[in-house]
CSV table of C-alpha atoms and ligand atoms in Angstrom, one decimal:
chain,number,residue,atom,x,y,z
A,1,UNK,CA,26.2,13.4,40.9
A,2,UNK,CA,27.0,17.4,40.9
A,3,UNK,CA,30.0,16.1,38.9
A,4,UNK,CA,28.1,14.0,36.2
A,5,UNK,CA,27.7,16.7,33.2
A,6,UNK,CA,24.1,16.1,33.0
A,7,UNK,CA,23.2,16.9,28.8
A,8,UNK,CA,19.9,17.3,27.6
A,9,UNK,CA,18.7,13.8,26.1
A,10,UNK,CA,19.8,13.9,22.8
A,11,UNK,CA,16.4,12.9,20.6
A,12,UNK,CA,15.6,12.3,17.0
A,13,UNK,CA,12.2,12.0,15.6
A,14,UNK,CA,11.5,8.0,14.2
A,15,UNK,CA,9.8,9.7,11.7
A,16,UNK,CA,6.5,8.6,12.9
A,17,UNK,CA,4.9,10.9,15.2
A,18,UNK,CA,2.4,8.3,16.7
A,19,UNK,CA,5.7,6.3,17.2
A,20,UNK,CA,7.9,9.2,19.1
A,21,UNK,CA,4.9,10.2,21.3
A,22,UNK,CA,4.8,6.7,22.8
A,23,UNK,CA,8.7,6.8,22.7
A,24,UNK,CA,8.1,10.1,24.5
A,25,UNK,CA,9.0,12.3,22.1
A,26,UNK,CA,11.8,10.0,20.4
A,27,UNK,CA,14.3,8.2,20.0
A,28,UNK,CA,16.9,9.1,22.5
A,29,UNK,CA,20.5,8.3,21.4
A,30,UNK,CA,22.4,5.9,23.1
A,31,UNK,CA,18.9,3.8,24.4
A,32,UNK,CA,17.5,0.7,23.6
A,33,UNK,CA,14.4,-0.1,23.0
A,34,UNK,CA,12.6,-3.5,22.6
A,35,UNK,CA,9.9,-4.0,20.2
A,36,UNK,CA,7.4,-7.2,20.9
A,37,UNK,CA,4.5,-8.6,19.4
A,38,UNK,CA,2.9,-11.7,17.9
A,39,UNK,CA,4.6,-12.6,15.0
A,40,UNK,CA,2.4,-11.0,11.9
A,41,UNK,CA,1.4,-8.0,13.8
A,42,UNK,CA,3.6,-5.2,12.3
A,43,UNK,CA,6.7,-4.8,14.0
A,44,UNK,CA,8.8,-5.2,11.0
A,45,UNK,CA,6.2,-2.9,8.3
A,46,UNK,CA,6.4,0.0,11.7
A,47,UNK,CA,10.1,-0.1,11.6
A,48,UNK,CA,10.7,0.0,8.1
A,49,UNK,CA,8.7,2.6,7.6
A,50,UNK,CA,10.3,4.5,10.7
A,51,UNK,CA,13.6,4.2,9.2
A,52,UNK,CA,13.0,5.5,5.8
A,53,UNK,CA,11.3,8.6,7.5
A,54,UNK,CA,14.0,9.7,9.7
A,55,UNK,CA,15.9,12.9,8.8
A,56,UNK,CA,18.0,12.4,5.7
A,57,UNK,CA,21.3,13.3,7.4
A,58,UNK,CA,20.7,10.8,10.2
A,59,UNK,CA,22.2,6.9,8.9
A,60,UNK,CA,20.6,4.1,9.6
A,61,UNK,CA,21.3,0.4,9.0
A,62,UNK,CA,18.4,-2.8,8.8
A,63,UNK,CA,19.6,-5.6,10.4
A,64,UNK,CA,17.5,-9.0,8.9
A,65,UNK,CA,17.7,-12.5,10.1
A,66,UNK,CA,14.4,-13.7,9.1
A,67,UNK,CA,13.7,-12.2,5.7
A,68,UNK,CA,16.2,-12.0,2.5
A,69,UNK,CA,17.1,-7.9,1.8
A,70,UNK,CA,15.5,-9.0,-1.8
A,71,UNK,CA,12.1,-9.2,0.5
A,72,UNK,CA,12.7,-6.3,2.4
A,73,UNK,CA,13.7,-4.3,-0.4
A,74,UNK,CA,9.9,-5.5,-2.0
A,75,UNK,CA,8.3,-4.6,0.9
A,76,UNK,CA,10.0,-1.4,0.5
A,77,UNK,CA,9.4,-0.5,-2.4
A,78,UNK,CA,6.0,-1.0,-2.1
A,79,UNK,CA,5.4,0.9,1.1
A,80,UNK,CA,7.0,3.8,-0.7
A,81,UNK,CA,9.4,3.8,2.1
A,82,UNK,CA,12.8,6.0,1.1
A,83,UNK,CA,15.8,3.3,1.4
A,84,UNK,CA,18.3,5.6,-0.4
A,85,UNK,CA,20.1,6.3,2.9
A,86,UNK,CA,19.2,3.1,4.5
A,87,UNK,CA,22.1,0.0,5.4
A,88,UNK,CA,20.6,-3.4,4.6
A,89,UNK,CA,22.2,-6.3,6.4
A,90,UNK,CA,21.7,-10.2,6.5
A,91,UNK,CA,23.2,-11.3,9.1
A,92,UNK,CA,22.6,-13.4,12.2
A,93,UNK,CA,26.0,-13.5,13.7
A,94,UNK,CA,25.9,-10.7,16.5
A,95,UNK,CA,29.9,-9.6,16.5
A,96,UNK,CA,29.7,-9.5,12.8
A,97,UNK,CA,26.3,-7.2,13.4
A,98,UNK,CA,28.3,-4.9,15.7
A,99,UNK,CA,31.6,-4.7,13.5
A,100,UNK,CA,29.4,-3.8,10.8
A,101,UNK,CA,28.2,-1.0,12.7
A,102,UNK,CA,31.5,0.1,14.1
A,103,UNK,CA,32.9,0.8,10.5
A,104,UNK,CA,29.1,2.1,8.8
A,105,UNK,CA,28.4,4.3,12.3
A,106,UNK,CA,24.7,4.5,11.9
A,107,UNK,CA,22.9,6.3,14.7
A,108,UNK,CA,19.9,3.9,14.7
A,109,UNK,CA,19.7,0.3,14.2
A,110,UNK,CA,17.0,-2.1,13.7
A,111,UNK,CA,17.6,-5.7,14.9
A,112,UNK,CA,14.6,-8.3,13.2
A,113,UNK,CA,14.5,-10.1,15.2
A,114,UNK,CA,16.9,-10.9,18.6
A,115,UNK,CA,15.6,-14.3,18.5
A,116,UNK,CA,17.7,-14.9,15.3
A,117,UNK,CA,20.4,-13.8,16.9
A,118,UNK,CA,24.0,-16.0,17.9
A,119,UNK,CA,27.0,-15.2,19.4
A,120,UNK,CA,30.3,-17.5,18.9
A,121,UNK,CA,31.0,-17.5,22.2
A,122,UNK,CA,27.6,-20.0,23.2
A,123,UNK,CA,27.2,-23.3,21.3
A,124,UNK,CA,23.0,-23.1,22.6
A,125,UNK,CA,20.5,-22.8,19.5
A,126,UNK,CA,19.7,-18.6,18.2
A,127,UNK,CA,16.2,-17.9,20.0
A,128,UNK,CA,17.6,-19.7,23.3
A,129,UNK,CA,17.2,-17.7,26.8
A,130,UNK,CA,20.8,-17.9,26.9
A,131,UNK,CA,21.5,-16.9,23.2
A,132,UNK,CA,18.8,-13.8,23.4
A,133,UNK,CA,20.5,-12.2,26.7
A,134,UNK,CA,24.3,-12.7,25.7
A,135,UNK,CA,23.5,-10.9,22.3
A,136,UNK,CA,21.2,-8.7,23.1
A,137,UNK,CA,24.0,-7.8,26.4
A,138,UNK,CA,26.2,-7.1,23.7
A,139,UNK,CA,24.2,-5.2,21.4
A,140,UNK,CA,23.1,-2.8,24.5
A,141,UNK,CA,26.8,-2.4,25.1
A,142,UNK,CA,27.6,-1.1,21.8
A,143,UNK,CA,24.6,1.2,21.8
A,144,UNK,CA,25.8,3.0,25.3
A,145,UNK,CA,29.3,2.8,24.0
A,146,UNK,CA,28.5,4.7,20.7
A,147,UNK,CA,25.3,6.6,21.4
A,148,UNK,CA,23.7,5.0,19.2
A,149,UNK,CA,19.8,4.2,18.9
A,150,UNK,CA,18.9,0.3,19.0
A,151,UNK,CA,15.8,-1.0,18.1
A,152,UNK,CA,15.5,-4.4,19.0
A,153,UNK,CA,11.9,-6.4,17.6
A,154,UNK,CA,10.8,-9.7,19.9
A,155,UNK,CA,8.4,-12.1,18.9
A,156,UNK,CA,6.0,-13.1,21.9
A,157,UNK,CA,6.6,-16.7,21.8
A,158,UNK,CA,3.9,-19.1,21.8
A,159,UNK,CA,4.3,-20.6,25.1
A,160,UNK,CA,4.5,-17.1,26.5
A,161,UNK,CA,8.1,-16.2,28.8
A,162,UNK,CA,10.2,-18.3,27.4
A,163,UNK,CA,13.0,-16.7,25.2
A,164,UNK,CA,10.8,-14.3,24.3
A,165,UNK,CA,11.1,-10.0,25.2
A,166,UNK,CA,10.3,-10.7,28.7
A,167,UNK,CA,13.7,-11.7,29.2
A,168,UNK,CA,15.1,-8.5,28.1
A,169,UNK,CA,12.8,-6.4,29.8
A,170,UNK,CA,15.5,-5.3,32.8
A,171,UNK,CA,18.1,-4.5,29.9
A,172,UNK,CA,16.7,-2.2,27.8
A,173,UNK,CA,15.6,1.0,28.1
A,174,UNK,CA,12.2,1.4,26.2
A,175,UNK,CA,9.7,-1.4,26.0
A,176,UNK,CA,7.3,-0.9,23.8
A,177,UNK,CA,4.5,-4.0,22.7
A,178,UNK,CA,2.2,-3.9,19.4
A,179,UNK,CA,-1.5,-4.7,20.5
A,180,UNK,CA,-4.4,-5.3,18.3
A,181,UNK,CA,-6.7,-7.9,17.0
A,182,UNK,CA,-4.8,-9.4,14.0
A,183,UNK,CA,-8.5,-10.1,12.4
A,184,UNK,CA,-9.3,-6.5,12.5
A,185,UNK,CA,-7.0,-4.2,10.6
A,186,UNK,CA,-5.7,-1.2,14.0
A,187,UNK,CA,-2.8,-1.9,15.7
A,188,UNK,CA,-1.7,-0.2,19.2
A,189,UNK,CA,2.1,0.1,20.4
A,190,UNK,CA,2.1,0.5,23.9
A,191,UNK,CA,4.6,1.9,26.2
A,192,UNK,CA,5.4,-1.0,29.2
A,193,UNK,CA,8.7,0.3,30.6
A,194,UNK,CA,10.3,3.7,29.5
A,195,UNK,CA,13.1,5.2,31.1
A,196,UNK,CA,12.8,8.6,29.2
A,197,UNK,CA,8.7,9.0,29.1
A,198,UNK,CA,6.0,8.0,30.7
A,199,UNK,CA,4.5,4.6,30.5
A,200,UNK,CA,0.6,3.5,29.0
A,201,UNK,CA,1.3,5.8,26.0
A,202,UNK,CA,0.1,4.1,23.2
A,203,UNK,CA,0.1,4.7,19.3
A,204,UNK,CA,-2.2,4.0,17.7
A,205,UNK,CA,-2.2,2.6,13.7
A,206,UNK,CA,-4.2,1.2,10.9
A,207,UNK,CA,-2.6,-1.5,8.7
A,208,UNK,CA,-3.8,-0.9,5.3
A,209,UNK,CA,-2.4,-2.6,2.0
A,210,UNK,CA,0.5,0.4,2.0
A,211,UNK,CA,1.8,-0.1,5.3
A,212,UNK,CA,0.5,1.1,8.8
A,213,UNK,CA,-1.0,4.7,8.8
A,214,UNK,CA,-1.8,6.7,11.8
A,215,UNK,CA,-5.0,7.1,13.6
A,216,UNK,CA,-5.7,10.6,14.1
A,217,UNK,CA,-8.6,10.2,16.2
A,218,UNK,CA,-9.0,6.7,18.0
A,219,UNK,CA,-11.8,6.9,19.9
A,220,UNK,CA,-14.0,7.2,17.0
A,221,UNK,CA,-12.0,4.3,15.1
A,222,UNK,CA,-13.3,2.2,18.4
A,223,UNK,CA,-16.8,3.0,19.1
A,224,UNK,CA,-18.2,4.2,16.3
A,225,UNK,CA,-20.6,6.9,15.2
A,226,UNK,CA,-24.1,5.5,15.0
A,227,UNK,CA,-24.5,5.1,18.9
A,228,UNK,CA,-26.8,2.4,18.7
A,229,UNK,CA,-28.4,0.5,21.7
A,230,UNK,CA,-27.5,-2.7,22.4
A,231,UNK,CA,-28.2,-5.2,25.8
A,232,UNK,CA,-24.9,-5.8,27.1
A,233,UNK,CA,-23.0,-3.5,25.2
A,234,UNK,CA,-21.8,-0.1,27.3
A,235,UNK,CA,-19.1,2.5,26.1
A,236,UNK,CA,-16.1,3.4,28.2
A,237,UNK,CA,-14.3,5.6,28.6
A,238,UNK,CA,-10.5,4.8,30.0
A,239,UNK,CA,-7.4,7.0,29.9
A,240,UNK,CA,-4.1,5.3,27.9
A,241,UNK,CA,-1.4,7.9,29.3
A,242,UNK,CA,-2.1,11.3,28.6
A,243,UNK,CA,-4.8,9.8,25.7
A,244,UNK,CA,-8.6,9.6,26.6
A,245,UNK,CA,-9.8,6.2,24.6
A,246,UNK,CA,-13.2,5.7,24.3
A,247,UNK,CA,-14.2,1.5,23.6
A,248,UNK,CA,-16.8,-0.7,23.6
A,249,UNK,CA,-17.1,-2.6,26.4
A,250,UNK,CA,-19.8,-6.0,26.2
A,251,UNK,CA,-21.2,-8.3,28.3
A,252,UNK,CA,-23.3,-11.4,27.6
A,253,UNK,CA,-25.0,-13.4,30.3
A,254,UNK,CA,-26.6,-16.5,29.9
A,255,UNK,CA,-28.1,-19.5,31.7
A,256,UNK,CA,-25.4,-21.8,32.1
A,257,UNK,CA,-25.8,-25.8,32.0
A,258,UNK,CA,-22.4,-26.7,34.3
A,259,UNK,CA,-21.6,-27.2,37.5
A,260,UNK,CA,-19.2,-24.3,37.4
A,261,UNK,CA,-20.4,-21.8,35.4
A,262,UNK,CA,-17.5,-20.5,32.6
A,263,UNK,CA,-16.5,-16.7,33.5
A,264,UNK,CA,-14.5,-15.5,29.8
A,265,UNK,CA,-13.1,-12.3,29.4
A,266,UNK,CA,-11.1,-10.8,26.8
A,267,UNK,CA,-9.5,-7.4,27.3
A,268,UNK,CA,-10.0,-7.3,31.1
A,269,UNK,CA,-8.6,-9.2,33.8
A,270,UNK,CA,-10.4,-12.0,34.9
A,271,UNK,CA,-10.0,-11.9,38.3
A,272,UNK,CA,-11.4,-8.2,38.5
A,273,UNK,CA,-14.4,-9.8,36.7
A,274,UNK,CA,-14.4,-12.2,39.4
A,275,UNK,CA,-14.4,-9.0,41.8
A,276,UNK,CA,-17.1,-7.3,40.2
A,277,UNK,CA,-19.4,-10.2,40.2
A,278,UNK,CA,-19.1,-11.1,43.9
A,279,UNK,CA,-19.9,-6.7,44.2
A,280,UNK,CA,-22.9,-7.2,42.2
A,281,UNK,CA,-24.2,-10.4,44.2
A,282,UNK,CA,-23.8,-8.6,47.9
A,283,UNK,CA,-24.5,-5.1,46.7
A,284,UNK,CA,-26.6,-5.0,44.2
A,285,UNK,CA,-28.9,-8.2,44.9
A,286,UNK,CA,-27.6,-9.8,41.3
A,287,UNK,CA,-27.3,-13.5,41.3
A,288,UNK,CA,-24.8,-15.3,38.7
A,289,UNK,CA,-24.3,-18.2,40.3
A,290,UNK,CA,-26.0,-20.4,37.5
A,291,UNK,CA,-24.7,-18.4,34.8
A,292,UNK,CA,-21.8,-18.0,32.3
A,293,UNK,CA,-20.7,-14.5,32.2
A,294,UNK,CA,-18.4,-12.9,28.9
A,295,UNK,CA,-17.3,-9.5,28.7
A,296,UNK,CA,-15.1,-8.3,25.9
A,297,UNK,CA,-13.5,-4.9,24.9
A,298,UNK,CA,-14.9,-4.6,21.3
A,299,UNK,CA,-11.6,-4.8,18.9
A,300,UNK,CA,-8.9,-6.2,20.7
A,301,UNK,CA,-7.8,-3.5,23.0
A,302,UNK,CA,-6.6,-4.0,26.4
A,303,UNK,CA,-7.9,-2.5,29.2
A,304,UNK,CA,-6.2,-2.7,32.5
A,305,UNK,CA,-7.9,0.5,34.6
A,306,UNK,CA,-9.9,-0.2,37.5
A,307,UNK,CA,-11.9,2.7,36.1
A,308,UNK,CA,-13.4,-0.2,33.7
A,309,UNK,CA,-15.5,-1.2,36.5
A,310,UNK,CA,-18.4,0.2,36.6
A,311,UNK,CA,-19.0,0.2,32.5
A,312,UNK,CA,-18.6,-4.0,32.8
A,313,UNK,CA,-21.5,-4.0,36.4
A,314,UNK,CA,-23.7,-2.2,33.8
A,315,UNK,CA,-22.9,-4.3,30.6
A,316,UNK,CA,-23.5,-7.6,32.7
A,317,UNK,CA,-27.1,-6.4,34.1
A,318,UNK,CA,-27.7,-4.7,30.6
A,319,UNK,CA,-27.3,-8.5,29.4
A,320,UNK,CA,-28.6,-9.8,32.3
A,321,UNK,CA,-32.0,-7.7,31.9
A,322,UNK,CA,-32.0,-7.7,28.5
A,323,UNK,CA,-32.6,-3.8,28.5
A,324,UNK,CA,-30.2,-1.5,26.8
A,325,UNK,CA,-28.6,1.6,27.9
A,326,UNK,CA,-28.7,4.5,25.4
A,327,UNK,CA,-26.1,4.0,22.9
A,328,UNK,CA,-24.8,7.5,23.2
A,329,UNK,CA,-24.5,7.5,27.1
A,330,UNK,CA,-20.6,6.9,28.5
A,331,UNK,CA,-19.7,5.2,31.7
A,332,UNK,CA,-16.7,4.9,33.7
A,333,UNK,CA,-16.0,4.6,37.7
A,334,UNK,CA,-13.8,2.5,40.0
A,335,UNK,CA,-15.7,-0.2,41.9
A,336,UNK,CA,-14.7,-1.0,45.2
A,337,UNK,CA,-15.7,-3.8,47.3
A,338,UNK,CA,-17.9,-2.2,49.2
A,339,UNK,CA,-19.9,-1.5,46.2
A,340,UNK,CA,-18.8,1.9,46.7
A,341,UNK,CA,-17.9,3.8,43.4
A,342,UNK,CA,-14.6,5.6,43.8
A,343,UNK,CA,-13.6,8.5,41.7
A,344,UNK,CA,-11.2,8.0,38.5
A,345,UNK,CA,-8.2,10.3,37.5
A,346,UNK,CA,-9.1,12.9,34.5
A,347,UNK,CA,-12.5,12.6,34.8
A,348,UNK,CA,-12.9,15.9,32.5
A,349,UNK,CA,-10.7,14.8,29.8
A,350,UNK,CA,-12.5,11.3,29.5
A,351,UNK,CA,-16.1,13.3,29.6
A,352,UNK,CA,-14.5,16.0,26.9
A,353,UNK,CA,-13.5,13.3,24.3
A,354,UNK,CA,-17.0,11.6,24.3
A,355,UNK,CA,-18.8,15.0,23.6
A,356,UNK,CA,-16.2,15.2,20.8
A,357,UNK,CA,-17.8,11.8,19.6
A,358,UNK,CA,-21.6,13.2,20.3
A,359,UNK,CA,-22.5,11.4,23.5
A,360,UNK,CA,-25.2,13.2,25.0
A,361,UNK,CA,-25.0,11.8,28.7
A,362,UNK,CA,-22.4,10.0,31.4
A,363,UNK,CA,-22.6,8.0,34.2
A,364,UNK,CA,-19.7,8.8,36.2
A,365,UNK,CA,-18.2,8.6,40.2
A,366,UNK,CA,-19.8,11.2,42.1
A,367,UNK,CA,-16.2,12.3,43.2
A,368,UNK,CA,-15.5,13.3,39.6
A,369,UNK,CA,-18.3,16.0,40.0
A,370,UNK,CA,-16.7,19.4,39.9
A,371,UNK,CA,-17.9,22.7,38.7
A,372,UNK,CA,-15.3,22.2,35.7
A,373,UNK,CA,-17.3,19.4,34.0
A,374,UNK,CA,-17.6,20.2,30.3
A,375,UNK,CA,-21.1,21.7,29.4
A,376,UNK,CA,-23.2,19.9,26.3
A,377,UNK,CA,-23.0,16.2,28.4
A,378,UNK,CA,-25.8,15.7,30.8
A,379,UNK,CA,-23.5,14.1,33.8
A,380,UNK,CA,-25.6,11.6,36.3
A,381,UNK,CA,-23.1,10.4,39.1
A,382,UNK,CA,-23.1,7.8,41.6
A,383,UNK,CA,-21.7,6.6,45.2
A,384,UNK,CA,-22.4,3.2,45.2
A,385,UNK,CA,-23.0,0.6,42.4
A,386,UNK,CA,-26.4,0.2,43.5
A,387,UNK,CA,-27.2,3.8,43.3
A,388,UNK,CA,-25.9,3.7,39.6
A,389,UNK,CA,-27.4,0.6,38.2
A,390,UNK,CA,-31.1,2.0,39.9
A,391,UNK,CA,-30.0,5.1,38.0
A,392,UNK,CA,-29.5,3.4,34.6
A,393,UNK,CA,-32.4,0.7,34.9
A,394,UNK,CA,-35.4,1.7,36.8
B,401,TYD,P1,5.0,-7.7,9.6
B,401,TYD,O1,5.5,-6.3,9.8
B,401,TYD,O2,5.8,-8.6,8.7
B,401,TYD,O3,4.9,-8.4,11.0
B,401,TYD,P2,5.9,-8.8,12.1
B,401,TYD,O4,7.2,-8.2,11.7
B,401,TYD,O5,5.4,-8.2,13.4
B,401,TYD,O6,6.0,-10.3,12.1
B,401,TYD,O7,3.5,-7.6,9.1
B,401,TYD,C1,3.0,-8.6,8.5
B,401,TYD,C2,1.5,-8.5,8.3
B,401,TYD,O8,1.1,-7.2,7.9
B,401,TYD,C3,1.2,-9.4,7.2
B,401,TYD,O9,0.2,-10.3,7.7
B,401,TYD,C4,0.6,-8.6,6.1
B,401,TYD,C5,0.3,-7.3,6.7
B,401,TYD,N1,0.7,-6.1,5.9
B,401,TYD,C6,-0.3,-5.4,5.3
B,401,TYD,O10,-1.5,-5.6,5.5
B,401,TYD,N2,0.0,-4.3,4.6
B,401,TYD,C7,1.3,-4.0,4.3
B,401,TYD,O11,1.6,-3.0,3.6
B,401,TYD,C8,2.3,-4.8,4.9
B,401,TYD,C9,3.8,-4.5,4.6
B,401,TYD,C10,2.0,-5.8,5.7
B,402,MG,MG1,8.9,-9.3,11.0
């Protein structure tokens, strides 16, 4: 180890500073990094527009196997992206890819897409499992083997795993997915795996008719500024690596004609819906039994934190009661199964960026209480889910 002369990481900026910061501060030469999303969502506009922003002195090449360079050269153009400096390739057949880049020496590459990817050496069909890891294998190679920055873009596949990034998770360095609600025009790019930064960064983007543009401040983008009250409808507060995010999370409960009631949600996990419905029954005395039960983060964003928790047990008796909570009160807290509420990490950042947005009060864990809570938020807090909900409702 002693022995191993141990550089600084070697980064350049992508040009995109909502970009680097989920990268963790850039691209680092010699990595890989794996770009995935539904097809339609942005990866190629994000990269395009990454590579015509880098530094001028720093070449970079455009590898294409789904669209001609005329299209790509349109696009271009009319995302008034800089390709004086920028290698345009069609081609499909990886060796070819690789000479190319052992005679052009660009420091980053973008590959769109692997899945259009072949090697000679494998007679299987480009997009194949085996086709995907054999070129991509020899892509990563090259990039350790030349410090060189590759950007690799997956498509999720329809029927999910197969052939798509998942199966280059392990190899790459960086992987990064593109979120968002195709119907509604922001976009996230979310950190899953990063070797050289942490992981839950996200970026987040608008797609406009020029291309995607940065989101300076997110939380309003997602919640709003009119507060108003609605049954069912309770902001959150959750923490995307070092990034408070404030969202909309909604529930709607209604009397449900089947045997089995449906339980839908979009943005959560289901089975920690599951969770917080059996809490609510024993704890809290609310019976759901006979009814279906949606909850939904407003705008596509995905919310894994348990510190969700306590915002959907409000939303669902909010719905449930058809009584509103006060559309400029926040609410976030773990829920455990004892119906106890446990305390959330960065409680004062998540309180801080809704008094940016003018919420006037929060519902949070009563382990979150410190003397450091920001001033100008009236803080109520809670132990156990029943405490809160009697706090909120009666
Ligand atoms: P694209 O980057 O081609 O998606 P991917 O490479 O992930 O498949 O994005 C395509 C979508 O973005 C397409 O539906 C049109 C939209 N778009 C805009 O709204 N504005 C733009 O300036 C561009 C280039 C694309
Ligand atoms: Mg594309």
């Amino acid at each position: 180890m002693s022995s191993v002369l141990a550089s600084a990481e070697n980064r350049l900026s992508s040009g995109v500073p909502e970009l680097d910061r989920v990268l963790g501060g850039g691209l680092v030469l010699g990595s890989v990094v794996l770009l995935g999303g539904d097809p339609g969502i942005g990866k190629s506009t994000l990269l395009l527009q990454s590579l015509g922003r880098v530094n001028a002195d720093v070449r970079t090449m455009y590898v294409t196997g789904e669209e001609s360079p005329q299209q790509i050269a349109l696009r271009a153009e009319r995302l008034g992206v800089d390709g004086s400096d920028m290698l345009l390739l069609a081609e499909t057949g990886v060796e070819r890819i690789i000479d190319t880049a052992a005679s052009e020496r660009p420091r980053v590459i973008v590959i769109d897409s692997i899945q259009t990817l072949y090697t000679d050496h494998l007679q299987s069909a480009p997009g194949s499992v085996a086709q995907v890891r054999e070129t991509a294998a020899q892509l990563v190679r090259y990039a350790k083997l030349s410090e060189t920055v590759m950007v690799l873009v997956g498509h999720v596949t329809k029927e999910g795993a197969l052939a798509g990034p998942r199966v280059l998770e392990h190899m790459v360095d960086t992987v990064l997915y593109f979120e968002g609600d195709r119907a509604s025009s922001f976009r996230l790019v979310r950190a899953f795996k990063n070797r050289f930064g942490a992981v839950n960064e996200i970026g987040v983007f608008a797609m406009t008719d020029r291309g995607l543009k940065e989101v300076i401040n997110p939380s309003a983008m997602f919640v709003g500024a009119d507060h108003v009250d609605l049954p069912g409808s309770v902001t959150l507060a959750t923490q995307e690596g070092s990034r408070p995010l404030l969202v909309e999370v909604q529930a709607l409960v209604d009397r449900s004609p089947l045997a089995n009631p449906r339980r839908l949600t979009v943005g959560l996990e289901s089975s920690r819906l599951a969770m917080l419905l059996a809490v609510l029954h024993r704890h809290v005395g609310c019976a759901l039994y006979d009814h279906d039960v949606f909850v939904s983060v407003v705008g596509g964003v995905r919310v894994f934190e348990p510190a969700a928790d306590l915002a959907i047990c409000v939303a669902i008796v909010s719905s449930l009661q058809n009584r509103p909570v006060p559309g400029d009160t926040l609410v976030f807290g773990e829920v455990g199964l004892a119906g106890e509420i446990r305390p959330v990490q960065r409680g004062v950042d998540r309180l801080r960026e809704a008094q940016k947005l003018g919420y006037a009060r929060a519902l949070i864990p009563q382990g979150n209480v410190s003397r450091h809570l920001p001033a100008g938020i009236a803080v109520i807090s809670a132990a156990d889910v029943a405490g809160a909900i009697g706090l909120v409702f009666d």
